[in-house]
Short mmCIF file of C-alpha atoms in Angstrom, two decimals:
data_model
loop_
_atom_site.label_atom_id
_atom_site.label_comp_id
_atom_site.label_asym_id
_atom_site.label_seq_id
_atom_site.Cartn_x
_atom_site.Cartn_y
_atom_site.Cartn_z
CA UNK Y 1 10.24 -33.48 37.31
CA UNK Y 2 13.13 -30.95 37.01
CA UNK Y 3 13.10 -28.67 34.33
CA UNK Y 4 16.29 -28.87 31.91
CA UNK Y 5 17.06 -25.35 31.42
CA UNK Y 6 19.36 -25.99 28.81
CA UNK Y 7 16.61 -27.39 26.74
CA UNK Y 8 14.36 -24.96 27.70
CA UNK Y 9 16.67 -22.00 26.30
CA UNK Y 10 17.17 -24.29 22.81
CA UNK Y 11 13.61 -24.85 22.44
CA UNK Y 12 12.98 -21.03 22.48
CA UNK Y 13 16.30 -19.37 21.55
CA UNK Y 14 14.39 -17.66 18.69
CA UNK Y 15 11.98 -16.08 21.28
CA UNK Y 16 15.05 -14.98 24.07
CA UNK Y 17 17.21 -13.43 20.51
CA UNK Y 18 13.48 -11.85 19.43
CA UNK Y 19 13.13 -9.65 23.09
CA UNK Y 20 16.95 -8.69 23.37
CA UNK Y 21 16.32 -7.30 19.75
CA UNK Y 22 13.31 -5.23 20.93
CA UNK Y 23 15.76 -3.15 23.85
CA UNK Y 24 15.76 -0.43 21.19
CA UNK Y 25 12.25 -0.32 20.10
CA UNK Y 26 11.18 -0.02 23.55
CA UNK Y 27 13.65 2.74 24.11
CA UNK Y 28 11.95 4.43 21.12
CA UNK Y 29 9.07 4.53 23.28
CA UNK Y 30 10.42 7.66 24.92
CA UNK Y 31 9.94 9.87 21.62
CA UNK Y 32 5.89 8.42 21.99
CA UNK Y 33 5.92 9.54 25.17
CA UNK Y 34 6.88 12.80 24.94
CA UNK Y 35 4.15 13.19 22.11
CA UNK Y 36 1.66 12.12 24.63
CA UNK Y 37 2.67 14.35 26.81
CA UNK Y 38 2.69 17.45 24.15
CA UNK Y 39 -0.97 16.28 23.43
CA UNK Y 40 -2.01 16.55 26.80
CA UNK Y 41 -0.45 19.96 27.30
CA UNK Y 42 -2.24 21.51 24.41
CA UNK Y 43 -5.46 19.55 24.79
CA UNK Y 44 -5.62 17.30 22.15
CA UNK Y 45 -7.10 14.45 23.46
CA UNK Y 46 -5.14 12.16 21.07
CA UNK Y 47 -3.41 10.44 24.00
CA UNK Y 48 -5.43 7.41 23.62
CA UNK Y 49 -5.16 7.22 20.08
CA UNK Y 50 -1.56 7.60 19.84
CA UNK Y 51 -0.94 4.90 22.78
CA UNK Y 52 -3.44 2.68 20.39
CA UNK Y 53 -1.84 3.43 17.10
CA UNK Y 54 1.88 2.53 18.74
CA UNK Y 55 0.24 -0.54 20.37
CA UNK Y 56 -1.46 -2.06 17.13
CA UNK Y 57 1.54 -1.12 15.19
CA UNK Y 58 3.80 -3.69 17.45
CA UNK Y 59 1.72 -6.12 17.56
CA UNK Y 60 0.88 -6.05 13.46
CA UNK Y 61 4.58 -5.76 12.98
CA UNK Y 62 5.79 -8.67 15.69
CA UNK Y 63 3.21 -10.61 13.84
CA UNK Y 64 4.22 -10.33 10.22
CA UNK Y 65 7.87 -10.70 11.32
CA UNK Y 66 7.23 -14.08 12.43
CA UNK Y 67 5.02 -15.30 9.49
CA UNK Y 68 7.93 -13.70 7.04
CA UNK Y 69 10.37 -15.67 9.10
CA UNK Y 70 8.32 -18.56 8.72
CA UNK Y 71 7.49 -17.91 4.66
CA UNK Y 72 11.46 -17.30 3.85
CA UNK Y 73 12.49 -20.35 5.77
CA UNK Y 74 10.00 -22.78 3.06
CA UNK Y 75 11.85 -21.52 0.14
CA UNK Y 76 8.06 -22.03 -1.14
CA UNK Y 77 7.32 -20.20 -4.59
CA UNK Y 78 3.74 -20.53 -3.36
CA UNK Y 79 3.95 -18.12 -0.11
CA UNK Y 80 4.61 -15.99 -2.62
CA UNK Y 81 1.72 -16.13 -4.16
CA UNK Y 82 -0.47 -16.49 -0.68
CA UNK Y 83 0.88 -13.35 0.88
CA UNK Y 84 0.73 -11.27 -2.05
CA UNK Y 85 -2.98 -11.84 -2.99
CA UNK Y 86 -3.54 -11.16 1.12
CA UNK Y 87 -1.72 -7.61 0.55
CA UNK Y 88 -3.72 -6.81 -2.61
CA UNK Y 89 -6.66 -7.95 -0.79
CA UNK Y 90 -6.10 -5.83 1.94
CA UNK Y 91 -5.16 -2.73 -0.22
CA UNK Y 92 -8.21 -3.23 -2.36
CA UNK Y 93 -10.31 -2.86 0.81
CA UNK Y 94 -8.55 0.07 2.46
CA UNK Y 95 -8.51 2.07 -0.83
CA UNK Y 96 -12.26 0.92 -1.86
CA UNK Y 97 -13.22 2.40 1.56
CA UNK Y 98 -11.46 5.96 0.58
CA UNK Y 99 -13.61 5.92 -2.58
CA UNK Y 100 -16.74 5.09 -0.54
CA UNK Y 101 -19.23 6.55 -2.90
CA UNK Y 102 -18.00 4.55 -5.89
CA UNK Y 103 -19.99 1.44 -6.21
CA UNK Y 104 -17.80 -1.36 -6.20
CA UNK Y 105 -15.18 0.26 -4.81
CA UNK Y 106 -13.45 -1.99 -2.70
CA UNK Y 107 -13.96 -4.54 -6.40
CA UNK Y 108 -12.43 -1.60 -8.24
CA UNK Y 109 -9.70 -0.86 -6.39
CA UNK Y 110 -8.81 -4.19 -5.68
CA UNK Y 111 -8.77 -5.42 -9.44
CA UNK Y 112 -6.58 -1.75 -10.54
CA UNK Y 113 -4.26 -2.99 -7.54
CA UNK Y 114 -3.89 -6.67 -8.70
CA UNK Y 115 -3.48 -5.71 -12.44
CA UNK Y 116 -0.71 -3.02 -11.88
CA UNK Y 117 1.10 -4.53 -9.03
CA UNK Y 118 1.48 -8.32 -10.92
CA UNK Y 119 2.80 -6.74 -14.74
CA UNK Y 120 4.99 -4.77 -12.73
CA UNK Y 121 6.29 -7.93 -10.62
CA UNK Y 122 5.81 -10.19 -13.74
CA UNK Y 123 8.22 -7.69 -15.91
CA UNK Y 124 10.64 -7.56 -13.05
CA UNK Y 125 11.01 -11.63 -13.03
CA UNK Y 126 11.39 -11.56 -16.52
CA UNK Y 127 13.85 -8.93 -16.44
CA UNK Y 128 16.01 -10.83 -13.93
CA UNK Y 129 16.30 -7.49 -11.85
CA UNK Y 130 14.50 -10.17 -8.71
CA UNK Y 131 15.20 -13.84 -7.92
CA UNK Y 132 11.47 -15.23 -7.90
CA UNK Y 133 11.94 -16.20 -3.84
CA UNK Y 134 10.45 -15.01 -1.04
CA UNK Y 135 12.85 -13.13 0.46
CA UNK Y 136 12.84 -10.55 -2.70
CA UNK Y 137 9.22 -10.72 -4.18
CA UNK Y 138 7.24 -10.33 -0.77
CA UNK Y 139 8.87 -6.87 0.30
CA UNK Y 140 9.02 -5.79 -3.49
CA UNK Y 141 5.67 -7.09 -3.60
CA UNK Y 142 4.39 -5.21 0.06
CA UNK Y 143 5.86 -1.72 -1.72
CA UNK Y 144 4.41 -1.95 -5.05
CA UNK Y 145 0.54 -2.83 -3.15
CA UNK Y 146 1.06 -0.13 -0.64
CA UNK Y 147 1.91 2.57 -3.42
CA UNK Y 148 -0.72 1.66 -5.85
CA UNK Y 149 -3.52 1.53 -2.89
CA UNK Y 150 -2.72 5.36 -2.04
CA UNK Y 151 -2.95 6.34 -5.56
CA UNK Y 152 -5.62 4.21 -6.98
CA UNK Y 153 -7.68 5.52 -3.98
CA UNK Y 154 -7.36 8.90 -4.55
CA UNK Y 155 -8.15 8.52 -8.31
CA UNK Y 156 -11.08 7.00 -7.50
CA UNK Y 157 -12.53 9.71 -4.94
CA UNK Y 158 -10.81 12.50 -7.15
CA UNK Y 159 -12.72 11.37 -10.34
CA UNK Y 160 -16.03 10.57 -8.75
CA UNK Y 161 -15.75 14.08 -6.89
CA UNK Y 162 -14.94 15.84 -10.38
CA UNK Y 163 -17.85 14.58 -12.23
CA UNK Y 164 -20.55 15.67 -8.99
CA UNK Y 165 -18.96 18.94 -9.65
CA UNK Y 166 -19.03 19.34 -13.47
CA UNK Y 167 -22.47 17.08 -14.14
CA UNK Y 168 -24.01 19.90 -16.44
CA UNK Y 169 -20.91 19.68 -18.35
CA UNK Y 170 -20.60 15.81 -18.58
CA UNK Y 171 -24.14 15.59 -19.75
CA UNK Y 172 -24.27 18.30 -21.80
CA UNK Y 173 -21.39 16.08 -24.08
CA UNK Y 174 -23.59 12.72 -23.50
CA UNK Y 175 -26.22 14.74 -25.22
CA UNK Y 176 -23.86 15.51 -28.27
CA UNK Y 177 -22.93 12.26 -28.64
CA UNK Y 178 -20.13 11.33 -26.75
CA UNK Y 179 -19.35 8.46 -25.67
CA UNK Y 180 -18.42 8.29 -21.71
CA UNK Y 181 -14.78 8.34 -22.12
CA UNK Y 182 -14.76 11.20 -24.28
CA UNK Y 183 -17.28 13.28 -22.14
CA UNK Y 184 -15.34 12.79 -18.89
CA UNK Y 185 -11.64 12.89 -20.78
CA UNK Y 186 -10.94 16.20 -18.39
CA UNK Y 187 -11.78 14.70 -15.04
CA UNK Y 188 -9.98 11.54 -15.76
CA UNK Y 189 -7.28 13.20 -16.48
CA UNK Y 190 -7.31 16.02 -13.55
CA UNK Y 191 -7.70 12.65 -11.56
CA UNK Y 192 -5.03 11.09 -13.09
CA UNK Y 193 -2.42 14.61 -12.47
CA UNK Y 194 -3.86 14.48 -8.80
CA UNK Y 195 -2.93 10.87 -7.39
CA UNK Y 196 0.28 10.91 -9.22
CA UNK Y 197 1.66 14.11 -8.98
CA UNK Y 198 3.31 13.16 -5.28
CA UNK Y 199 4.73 9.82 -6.66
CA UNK Y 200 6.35 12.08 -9.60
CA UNK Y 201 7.19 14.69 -6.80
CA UNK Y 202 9.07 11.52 -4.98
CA UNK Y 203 11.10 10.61 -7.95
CA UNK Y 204 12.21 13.69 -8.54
CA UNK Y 205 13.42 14.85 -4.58
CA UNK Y 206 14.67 11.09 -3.58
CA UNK Y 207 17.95 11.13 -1.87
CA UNK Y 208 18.26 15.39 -1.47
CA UNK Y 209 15.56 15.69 0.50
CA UNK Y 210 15.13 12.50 2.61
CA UNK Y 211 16.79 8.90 2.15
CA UNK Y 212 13.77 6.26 0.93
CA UNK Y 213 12.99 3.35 3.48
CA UNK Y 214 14.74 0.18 1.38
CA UNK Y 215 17.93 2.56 0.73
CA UNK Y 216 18.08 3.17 4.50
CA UNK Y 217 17.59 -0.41 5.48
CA UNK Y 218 20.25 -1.30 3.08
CA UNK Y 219 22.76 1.03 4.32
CA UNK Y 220 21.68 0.39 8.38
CA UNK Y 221 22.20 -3.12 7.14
CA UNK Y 222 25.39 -2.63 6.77
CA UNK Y 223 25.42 -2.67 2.53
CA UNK Y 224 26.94 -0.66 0.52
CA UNK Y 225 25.75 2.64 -0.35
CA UNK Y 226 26.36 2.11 -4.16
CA UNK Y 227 24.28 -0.74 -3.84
CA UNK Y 228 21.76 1.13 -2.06
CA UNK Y 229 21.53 3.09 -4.76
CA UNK Y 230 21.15 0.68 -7.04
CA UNK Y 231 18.22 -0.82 -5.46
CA UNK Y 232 16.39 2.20 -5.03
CA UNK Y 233 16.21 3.20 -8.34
CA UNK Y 234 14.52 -0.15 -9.25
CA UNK Y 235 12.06 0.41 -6.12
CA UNK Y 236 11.28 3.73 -7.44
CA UNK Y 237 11.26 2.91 -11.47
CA UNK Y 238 8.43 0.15 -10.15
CA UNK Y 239 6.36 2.02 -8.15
CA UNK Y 240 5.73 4.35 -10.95
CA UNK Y 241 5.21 1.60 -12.93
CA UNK Y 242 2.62 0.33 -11.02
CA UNK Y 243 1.03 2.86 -9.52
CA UNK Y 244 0.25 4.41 -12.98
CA UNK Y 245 -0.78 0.99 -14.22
CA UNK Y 246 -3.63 0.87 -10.97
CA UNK Y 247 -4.86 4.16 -11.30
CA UNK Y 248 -5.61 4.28 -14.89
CA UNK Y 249 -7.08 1.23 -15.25
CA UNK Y 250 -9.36 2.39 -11.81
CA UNK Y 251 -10.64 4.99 -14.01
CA UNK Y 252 -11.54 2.21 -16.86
CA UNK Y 253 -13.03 -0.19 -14.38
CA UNK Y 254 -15.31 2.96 -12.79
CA UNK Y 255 -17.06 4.38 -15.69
CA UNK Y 256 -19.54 1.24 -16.00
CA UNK Y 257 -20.81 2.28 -12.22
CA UNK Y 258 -21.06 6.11 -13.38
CA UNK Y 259 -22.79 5.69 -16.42
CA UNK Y 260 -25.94 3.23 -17.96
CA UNK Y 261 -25.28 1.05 -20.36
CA UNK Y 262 -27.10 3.85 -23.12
CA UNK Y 263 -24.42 6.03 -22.22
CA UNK Y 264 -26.75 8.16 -19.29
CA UNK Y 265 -24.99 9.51 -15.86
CA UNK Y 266 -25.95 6.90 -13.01
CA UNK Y 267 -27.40 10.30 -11.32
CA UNK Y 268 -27.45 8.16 -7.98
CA UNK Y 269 -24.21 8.15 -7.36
CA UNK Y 270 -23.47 11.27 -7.16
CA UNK Y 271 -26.05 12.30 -5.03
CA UNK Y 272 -24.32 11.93 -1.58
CA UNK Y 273 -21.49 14.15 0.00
#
């Protein structure tokens, strides 16, 4: 049986369009390369890793461009809904593992995530700044979850690691009679300072230092740069939003894992490095 190339090329258009597009993402290669070879030449021995890290990265992003082409194309409130609880999921896990020592970390975390990220995303609907469709919430959604992991992470670790350091202090204002909160009001808030401190530093250099991702895509995209603009400042007024949401309520959900329920230091765990 002869093959009908005409059919042939229909059937799989969307795959022959999807490997012209990656001409320049292959050419990028040639910046890798060089790195590899500037690794090699001073010894590194990050060669592998780097070739990995490129490789992985292609793959995860060929991947997730096809199941967001798929998503969009439903016009499905409930992909929505799918794909973010997968992120948060996801983010809950990577920053629980930063926090390592907390009990219930990757619980923590996740929760702090979920609870900043969707009152963020729920004021936003409300607000009428997004269309409730795929094509706006997921990336909106993938920003928010990837800010408030890197921050609710480092409050976690950042708290935990505060308290090891000052325990003489901490019990020395159980034994007065404070209550958790009040004897570990300094490290929550040196926590606190830490983790958000770069996401304050972001706000305040955006666009004279370096031109954010979604402003970039916009203007590559061929939009506007007022609109750019526009967008951005949403993107950023959200991720401080929800990033401070996540990390402070971190800090609620992690006292019941660093202290008994008659207000005494879990001494455990704090014991390891």
């Amino acid at each position: 049986m002869d093959l009908d190339w005409e059919d042939f090329f229909k059937d799989y258009e969307w795959l022959i369009v999807f490997l012209k597009g990656m001409v320049k993402p292959a050419a990028a290669l040639a910046v890798v390369l060089l790195a590899v070879v500037l690794s090699y030449s001073q010894n590194l021995s990050l060669e592998g890793e780097m070739i990995y890290s490129v490789f992985r990265s292609f793959v995860q992003l060929s991947v997730i461009g096809f199941v967001l082409q798929f998503i969009f194309n439903q016009e499905n409130s409930g992909w929505i809904i799918l794909a973010y609880l997968f992120m948060v999921s996801v983010a809950g896990y990577t920053a629980g593992k930063r926090a390592k020592h907390v009990p219930r970390g990757k619980y923590v975390a996740g929760v702090s995530i979920l609870a900043g990220t969707s009152i963020t995303m729920f004021m936003l609907v409300v607000l009428n700044v997004f269309p409730f469709t795929p094509r706006y919430m997921i990336p909106v959604a993938g920003m928010m979850v990837g800010n408030a992991m890197t921050v609710t992470g480092v409050t976690m670790k950042q708290l935990r690691d505060d308290i090891k350091m000052q325990l003489n202090l901490v019990e020395t204002a159980l034994a007065l009679g404070a209550t958790p909160r009040q004897a570990t009001l300094q490290q929550v808030k040196r926590a606190l300072v830490i983790s958000l401190s770069p996401v304050l530093d972001n706000c305040k250099t955006v666009g004279l230092i370096s031109l954010p991702g979604a402003m970039t895509g916009m203007i590559m995209g061929g939009a506007s740069p007022l609109e750019a603009i526009q967008l951005q400042i949403v993107v950023m007024n959200m991720m401080v939003g929800a990033a401070t949401v996540s990390s402070i309520t971190s800090t609620y959900l992690c006292w019941p894992s660093f202290f008994t329920k008659a207000y005494q230091l879990q001494t455990h765990v704090f014991c390891s490095d």
